[in-house]
Amino acid sequence: MRKGGVSSIVPAGAFPKFTFNEEEHNFGDIRDGDIVSHVFRFTNTGDAPLIISKATAACGCTVPQWPRQPIPVGGSGEIKVQFDSSNKPGMQNKVVTITANTESKVKKLLIRAQVNPRS
């Protein structure tokens, strides 16, 4: 028998679930060197606390920030994504991959921008 421990019991088959207001954002036309950001808002519509273990992008030009604390059932949170367009000419499509304790384990968000040269 354990003493002094605290346990959290979650029913089998209970998972948290992301419900985002939007899963992609288009910044439209921006200039080379602009740094832009967007906040993706979500609610945990699942049956268990949501824990985001990491959020990554394939390029160092795209930096996600995410909540480090568990999001309770019915709670909400934000993932802020910043994009540095320096030396990234043309149409840019960047994917942010979120790893969490959801049933699917991974969620992808997309940002887009048309990066035009500075005149």
Short mmCIF file of N, CA and C in Angstrom, two decimals:
data_model
loop_
_atom_site.label_atom_id
_atom_site.label_comp_id
_atom_site.label_asym_id
_atom_site.label_seq_id
_atom_site.Cartn_x
_atom_site.Cartn_y
_atom_site.Cartn_z
N MET A 1 0.84 -1.18 0.00
CA MET A 1 0.00 0.00 0.00
C MET A 1 0.89 1.24 0.00
N ARG A 2 0.57 2.20 -0.86
CA ARG A 2 1.34 3.45 -0.95
C ARG A 2 0.90 4.43 0.11
N LYS A 3 1.85 5.15 0.63
CA LYS A 3 1.54 6.20 1.60
C LYS A 3 2.00 7.54 1.05
N GLY A 4 1.21 8.56 1.31
CA GLY A 4 1.64 9.91 1.00
C GLY A 4 1.59 10.29 -0.46
N GLY A 5 1.19 9.38 -1.34
CA GLY A 5 1.15 9.71 -2.77
C GLY A 5 -0.20 10.25 -3.18
N VAL A 6 -0.19 11.03 -4.21
CA VAL A 6 -1.44 11.54 -4.76
C VAL A 6 -1.59 10.93 -6.14
N SER A 7 -2.73 10.35 -6.41
CA SER A 7 -2.93 9.78 -7.73
C SER A 7 -4.10 10.45 -8.41
N SER A 8 -4.00 10.47 -9.70
CA SER A 8 -5.07 11.03 -10.52
C SER A 8 -5.64 9.88 -11.32
N ILE A 9 -6.89 9.57 -11.11
CA ILE A 9 -7.49 8.44 -11.80
C ILE A 9 -8.32 8.96 -12.97
N VAL A 10 -7.96 8.48 -14.16
CA VAL A 10 -8.68 8.86 -15.37
C VAL A 10 -9.27 7.58 -15.93
N PRO A 11 -10.57 7.57 -16.22
CA PRO A 11 -11.19 6.35 -16.75
C PRO A 11 -10.52 5.88 -18.04
N ALA A 12 -10.46 4.57 -18.22
CA ALA A 12 -9.90 4.01 -19.45
C ALA A 12 -10.69 4.55 -20.65
N GLY A 13 -9.97 4.93 -21.67
CA GLY A 13 -10.63 5.47 -22.86
C GLY A 13 -10.92 6.95 -22.77
N ALA A 14 -10.60 7.58 -21.66
CA ALA A 14 -10.81 9.03 -21.53
C ALA A 14 -9.58 9.75 -22.05
N PHE A 15 -9.80 10.66 -22.98
CA PHE A 15 -8.70 11.42 -23.55
C PHE A 15 -9.07 12.90 -23.60
N PRO A 16 -8.06 13.76 -23.51
CA PRO A 16 -8.31 15.16 -23.79
C PRO A 16 -8.48 15.34 -25.30
N LYS A 17 -9.04 16.46 -25.70
CA LYS A 17 -9.23 16.73 -27.13
C LYS A 17 -9.08 18.22 -27.37
N PHE A 18 -8.25 18.56 -28.37
CA PHE A 18 -8.13 19.95 -28.81
C PHE A 18 -9.33 20.32 -29.65
N THR A 19 -9.93 21.46 -29.40
CA THR A 19 -10.86 22.06 -30.34
C THR A 19 -10.36 23.48 -30.57
N PHE A 20 -9.79 23.70 -31.75
CA PHE A 20 -9.21 25.00 -32.09
C PHE A 20 -10.25 25.89 -32.76
N ASN A 21 -10.13 27.19 -32.53
CA ASN A 21 -10.97 28.17 -33.25
C ASN A 21 -10.61 28.14 -34.73
N GLU A 22 -9.34 27.90 -35.04
CA GLU A 22 -8.84 27.77 -36.41
C GLU A 22 -7.57 26.94 -36.36
N GLU A 23 -7.26 26.24 -37.45
CA GLU A 23 -6.07 25.41 -37.48
C GLU A 23 -5.06 25.89 -38.50
N GLU A 24 -5.40 26.95 -39.23
CA GLU A 24 -4.44 27.57 -40.13
C GLU A 24 -4.68 29.07 -40.18
N HIS A 25 -3.59 29.80 -40.46
CA HIS A 25 -3.67 31.26 -40.53
C HIS A 25 -2.82 31.74 -41.69
N ASN A 26 -3.37 32.66 -42.48
CA ASN A 26 -2.66 33.25 -43.61
C ASN A 26 -2.33 34.70 -43.26
N PHE A 27 -1.04 35.01 -43.17
CA PHE A 27 -0.62 36.39 -42.89
C PHE A 27 -0.78 37.29 -44.11
N GLY A 28 -1.00 36.68 -45.28
CA GLY A 28 -1.11 37.48 -46.51
C GLY A 28 0.26 37.96 -46.96
N ASP A 29 0.30 39.14 -47.58
CA ASP A 29 1.55 39.71 -48.07
C ASP A 29 2.32 40.37 -46.94
N ILE A 30 3.56 39.96 -46.76
CA ILE A 30 4.46 40.61 -45.80
C ILE A 30 5.78 40.89 -46.51
N ARG A 31 6.64 41.68 -45.90
CA ARG A 31 7.93 42.02 -46.48
C ARG A 31 9.05 41.17 -45.87
N ASP A 32 10.05 40.88 -46.70
CA ASP A 32 11.23 40.16 -46.24
C ASP A 32 11.79 40.85 -44.99
N GLY A 33 11.98 40.10 -43.94
CA GLY A 33 12.50 40.65 -42.69
C GLY A 33 11.43 40.92 -41.65
N ASP A 34 10.15 40.93 -42.06
CA ASP A 34 9.07 41.13 -41.09
C ASP A 34 9.01 39.93 -40.14
N ILE A 35 8.72 40.22 -38.88
CA ILE A 35 8.47 39.16 -37.90
C ILE A 35 7.00 39.29 -37.50
N VAL A 36 6.24 38.25 -37.78
CA VAL A 36 4.80 38.27 -37.53
C VAL A 36 4.45 37.14 -36.58
N SER A 37 3.32 37.29 -35.88
CA SER A 37 2.90 36.22 -34.98
C SER A 37 1.38 36.09 -35.01
N HIS A 38 0.94 34.92 -34.62
CA HIS A 38 -0.49 34.64 -34.56
C HIS A 38 -0.75 33.74 -33.35
N VAL A 39 -1.89 33.94 -32.71
CA VAL A 39 -2.28 33.13 -31.56
C VAL A 39 -3.41 32.19 -31.98
N PHE A 40 -3.16 30.90 -31.84
CA PHE A 40 -4.18 29.87 -32.07
C PHE A 40 -4.80 29.56 -30.71
N ARG A 41 -6.11 29.76 -30.60
CA ARG A 41 -6.81 29.50 -29.33
C ARG A 41 -7.54 28.16 -29.41
N PHE A 42 -7.53 27.45 -28.28
CA PHE A 42 -8.17 26.14 -28.25
C PHE A 42 -8.87 25.92 -26.91
N THR A 43 -9.76 24.93 -26.92
CA THR A 43 -10.45 24.49 -25.71
C THR A 43 -10.25 22.98 -25.59
N ASN A 44 -10.09 22.50 -24.38
CA ASN A 44 -10.03 21.06 -24.14
C ASN A 44 -11.46 20.55 -24.02
N THR A 45 -11.95 19.96 -25.10
CA THR A 45 -13.32 19.44 -25.13
C THR A 45 -13.35 17.93 -24.87
N GLY A 46 -12.26 17.40 -24.37
CA GLY A 46 -12.18 15.96 -24.09
C GLY A 46 -12.64 15.62 -22.69
N ASP A 47 -12.21 14.43 -22.24
CA ASP A 47 -12.64 13.88 -20.96
C ASP A 47 -11.52 13.80 -19.92
N ALA A 48 -10.37 14.39 -20.20
CA ALA A 48 -9.24 14.33 -19.28
C ALA A 48 -8.40 15.59 -19.45
N PRO A 49 -7.57 15.92 -18.47
CA PRO A 49 -6.69 17.09 -18.61
C PRO A 49 -5.75 16.95 -19.81
N LEU A 50 -5.55 18.04 -20.51
CA LEU A 50 -4.72 18.09 -21.71
C LEU A 50 -3.31 18.52 -21.34
N ILE A 51 -2.33 17.72 -21.73
CA ILE A 51 -0.93 18.05 -21.47
C ILE A 51 -0.19 18.11 -22.80
N ILE A 52 0.32 19.29 -23.12
CA ILE A 52 1.11 19.47 -24.34
C ILE A 52 2.57 19.25 -23.96
N SER A 53 3.19 18.22 -24.54
CA SER A 53 4.58 17.93 -24.19
C SER A 53 5.56 18.73 -25.02
N LYS A 54 5.19 19.05 -26.27
CA LYS A 54 6.07 19.89 -27.08
C LYS A 54 5.32 20.42 -28.29
N ALA A 55 5.89 21.48 -28.85
CA ALA A 55 5.41 22.05 -30.11
C ALA A 55 6.64 22.40 -30.91
N THR A 56 6.72 21.91 -32.14
CA THR A 56 7.91 22.10 -32.94
C THR A 56 7.56 22.55 -34.36
N ALA A 57 8.55 23.15 -35.01
CA ALA A 57 8.44 23.51 -36.42
C ALA A 57 9.72 23.03 -37.10
N ALA A 58 9.64 22.75 -38.39
CA ALA A 58 10.79 22.21 -39.12
C ALA A 58 11.88 23.24 -39.34
N CYS A 59 11.54 24.51 -39.20
CA CYS A 59 12.48 25.59 -39.52
C CYS A 59 12.65 26.48 -38.29
N GLY A 60 13.86 26.94 -38.05
CA GLY A 60 14.11 27.85 -36.94
C GLY A 60 13.45 29.20 -37.11
N CYS A 61 12.92 29.47 -38.30
CA CYS A 61 12.23 30.73 -38.57
C CYS A 61 10.83 30.76 -37.95
N THR A 62 10.34 29.61 -37.52
CA THR A 62 9.00 29.50 -36.95
C THR A 62 9.12 28.99 -35.51
N VAL A 63 8.65 29.81 -34.57
CA VAL A 63 8.83 29.47 -33.15
C VAL A 63 7.48 29.43 -32.44
N PRO A 64 7.06 28.24 -31.97
CA PRO A 64 5.81 28.14 -31.21
C PRO A 64 6.06 28.30 -29.70
N GLN A 65 5.07 28.86 -29.02
CA GLN A 65 5.05 28.92 -27.56
C GLN A 65 3.75 28.28 -27.12
N TRP A 66 3.79 27.43 -26.09
CA TRP A 66 2.61 26.70 -25.67
C TRP A 66 2.53 26.65 -24.15
N PRO A 67 1.34 26.39 -23.61
CA PRO A 67 1.19 26.31 -22.15
C PRO A 67 1.89 25.07 -21.61
N ARG A 68 2.61 25.24 -20.53
CA ARG A 68 3.35 24.13 -19.92
C ARG A 68 2.52 23.43 -18.84
N GLN A 69 1.45 24.05 -18.39
CA GLN A 69 0.61 23.45 -17.36
C GLN A 69 -0.53 22.67 -18.02
N PRO A 70 -1.05 21.64 -17.34
CA PRO A 70 -2.20 20.91 -17.88
C PRO A 70 -3.40 21.84 -18.05
N ILE A 71 -4.15 21.60 -19.12
CA ILE A 71 -5.38 22.35 -19.38
C ILE A 71 -6.54 21.45 -18.93
N PRO A 72 -7.31 21.88 -17.94
CA PRO A 72 -8.40 21.03 -17.44
C PRO A 72 -9.51 20.85 -18.48
N VAL A 73 -10.32 19.84 -18.27
CA VAL A 73 -11.49 19.63 -19.13
C VAL A 73 -12.32 20.91 -19.13
N GLY A 74 -12.65 21.40 -20.31
CA GLY A 74 -13.42 22.64 -20.44
C GLY A 74 -12.56 23.89 -20.41
N GLY A 75 -11.29 23.73 -20.06
CA GLY A 75 -10.37 24.87 -20.01
C GLY A 75 -9.87 25.25 -21.40
N SER A 76 -9.27 26.41 -21.48
CA SER A 76 -8.76 26.86 -22.77
C SER A 76 -7.31 27.30 -22.65
N GLY A 77 -6.67 27.41 -23.80
CA GLY A 77 -5.27 27.81 -23.84
C GLY A 77 -4.95 28.42 -25.19
N GLU A 78 -3.68 28.81 -25.34
CA GLU A 78 -3.24 29.45 -26.57
C GLU A 78 -1.89 28.89 -26.99
N ILE A 79 -1.71 28.81 -28.29
CA ILE A 79 -0.40 28.50 -28.86
C ILE A 79 -0.04 29.68 -29.75
N LYS A 80 1.02 30.37 -29.38
CA LYS A 80 1.48 31.53 -30.16
C LYS A 80 2.58 31.06 -31.10
N VAL A 81 2.44 31.43 -32.38
CA VAL A 81 3.42 31.05 -33.38
C VAL A 81 4.01 32.32 -33.98
N GLN A 82 5.34 32.43 -33.92
CA GLN A 82 6.04 33.58 -34.48
C GLN A 82 6.83 33.13 -35.70
N PHE A 83 6.76 33.93 -36.78
CA PHE A 83 7.45 33.62 -38.02
C PHE A 83 8.36 34.78 -38.40
N ASP A 84 9.64 34.48 -38.62
CA ASP A 84 10.63 35.47 -39.06
C ASP A 84 10.85 35.24 -40.55
N SER A 85 10.45 36.22 -41.36
CA SER A 85 10.48 36.06 -42.81
C SER A 85 11.83 36.41 -43.44
N SER A 86 12.83 36.72 -42.65
CA SER A 86 14.15 37.09 -43.19
C SER A 86 14.69 36.00 -44.10
N ASN A 87 15.04 36.39 -45.32
CA ASN A 87 15.62 35.49 -46.32
C ASN A 87 14.71 34.30 -46.66
N LYS A 88 13.41 34.53 -46.63
CA LYS A 88 12.43 33.49 -46.97
C LYS A 88 11.50 34.03 -48.07
N PRO A 89 12.02 34.28 -49.28
CA PRO A 89 11.18 34.89 -50.32
C PRO A 89 10.11 33.94 -50.86
N GLY A 90 9.03 34.53 -51.35
CA GLY A 90 7.97 33.75 -51.99
C GLY A 90 6.93 33.25 -51.01
N MET A 91 6.12 32.31 -51.49
CA MET A 91 5.06 31.73 -50.67
C MET A 91 5.67 30.79 -49.63
N GLN A 92 5.30 31.02 -48.38
CA GLN A 92 5.80 30.19 -47.28
C GLN A 92 4.64 29.47 -46.61
N ASN A 93 4.80 28.18 -46.42
CA ASN A 93 3.84 27.35 -45.69
C ASN A 93 4.62 26.66 -44.58
N LYS A 94 4.29 26.96 -43.34
CA LYS A 94 5.02 26.40 -42.21
C LYS A 94 4.05 25.62 -41.32
N VAL A 95 4.47 24.42 -40.95
CA VAL A 95 3.66 23.54 -40.11
C VAL A 95 4.24 23.51 -38.70
N VAL A 96 3.37 23.67 -37.73
CA VAL A 96 3.74 23.50 -36.32
C VAL A 96 3.11 22.20 -35.85
N THR A 97 3.93 21.31 -35.33
CA THR A 97 3.46 20.01 -34.86
C THR A 97 3.39 20.02 -33.34
N ILE A 98 2.20 19.75 -32.82
CA ILE A 98 1.97 19.75 -31.38
C ILE A 98 1.84 18.31 -30.92
N THR A 99 2.62 17.94 -29.92
CA THR A 99 2.56 16.60 -29.35
C THR A 99 1.88 16.72 -27.98
N ALA A 100 0.83 15.92 -27.79
CA ALA A 100 0.05 16.01 -26.55
C ALA A 100 -0.48 14.63 -26.18
N ASN A 101 -1.14 14.55 -25.06
CA ASN A 101 -1.69 13.28 -24.58
C ASN A 101 -3.09 13.01 -25.12
N THR A 102 -3.37 13.50 -26.31
CA THR A 102 -4.65 13.24 -26.98
C THR A 102 -4.64 11.84 -27.59
N GLU A 103 -5.78 11.38 -28.03
CA GLU A 103 -5.86 10.04 -28.61
C GLU A 103 -4.98 9.92 -29.85
N SER A 104 -4.94 10.97 -30.69
CA SER A 104 -4.13 10.93 -31.90
C SER A 104 -2.66 11.29 -31.65
N LYS A 105 -2.34 11.81 -30.48
CA LYS A 105 -0.99 12.18 -30.04
C LYS A 105 -0.43 13.43 -30.71
N VAL A 106 -0.83 13.74 -31.95
CA VAL A 106 -0.24 14.85 -32.70
C VAL A 106 -1.33 15.71 -33.33
N LYS A 107 -1.11 17.01 -33.31
CA LYS A 107 -2.00 17.97 -33.97
C LYS A 107 -1.11 18.90 -34.78
N LYS A 108 -1.54 19.26 -35.98
CA LYS A 108 -0.75 20.14 -36.83
C LYS A 108 -1.49 21.45 -37.08
N LEU A 109 -0.76 22.55 -36.97
CA LEU A 109 -1.26 23.88 -37.28
C LEU A 109 -0.45 24.41 -38.45
N LEU A 110 -1.05 25.27 -39.26
CA LEU A 110 -0.39 25.77 -40.46
C LEU A 110 -0.43 27.28 -40.50
N ILE A 111 0.71 27.89 -40.84
CA ILE A 111 0.73 29.32 -41.12
C ILE A 111 1.24 29.51 -42.55
N ARG A 112 0.74 30.57 -43.19
CA ARG A 112 1.13 30.89 -44.57
C ARG A 112 1.45 32.37 -44.66
N ALA A 113 2.33 32.69 -45.60
CA ALA A 113 2.63 34.09 -45.89
C ALA A 113 3.26 34.19 -47.27
N GLN A 114 2.96 35.27 -47.95
CA GLN A 114 3.64 35.60 -49.20
C GLN A 114 4.69 36.65 -48.84
N VAL A 115 5.96 36.25 -48.89
CA VAL A 115 7.05 37.14 -48.49
C VAL A 115 7.58 37.87 -49.73
N ASN A 116 7.41 39.18 -49.73
CA ASN A 116 7.83 40.03 -50.85
C ASN A 116 9.14 40.73 -50.50
N PRO A 117 9.98 41.01 -51.52
CA PRO A 117 11.24 41.69 -51.25
C PRO A 117 11.02 43.11 -50.75
N ARG A 118 11.96 43.58 -49.95
CA ARG A 118 11.93 44.99 -49.52
C ARG A 118 12.29 45.85 -50.71
N SER A 119 11.63 47.01 -50.83
CA SER A 119 11.97 47.86 -51.97
C SER A 119 12.94 48.95 -51.60
#
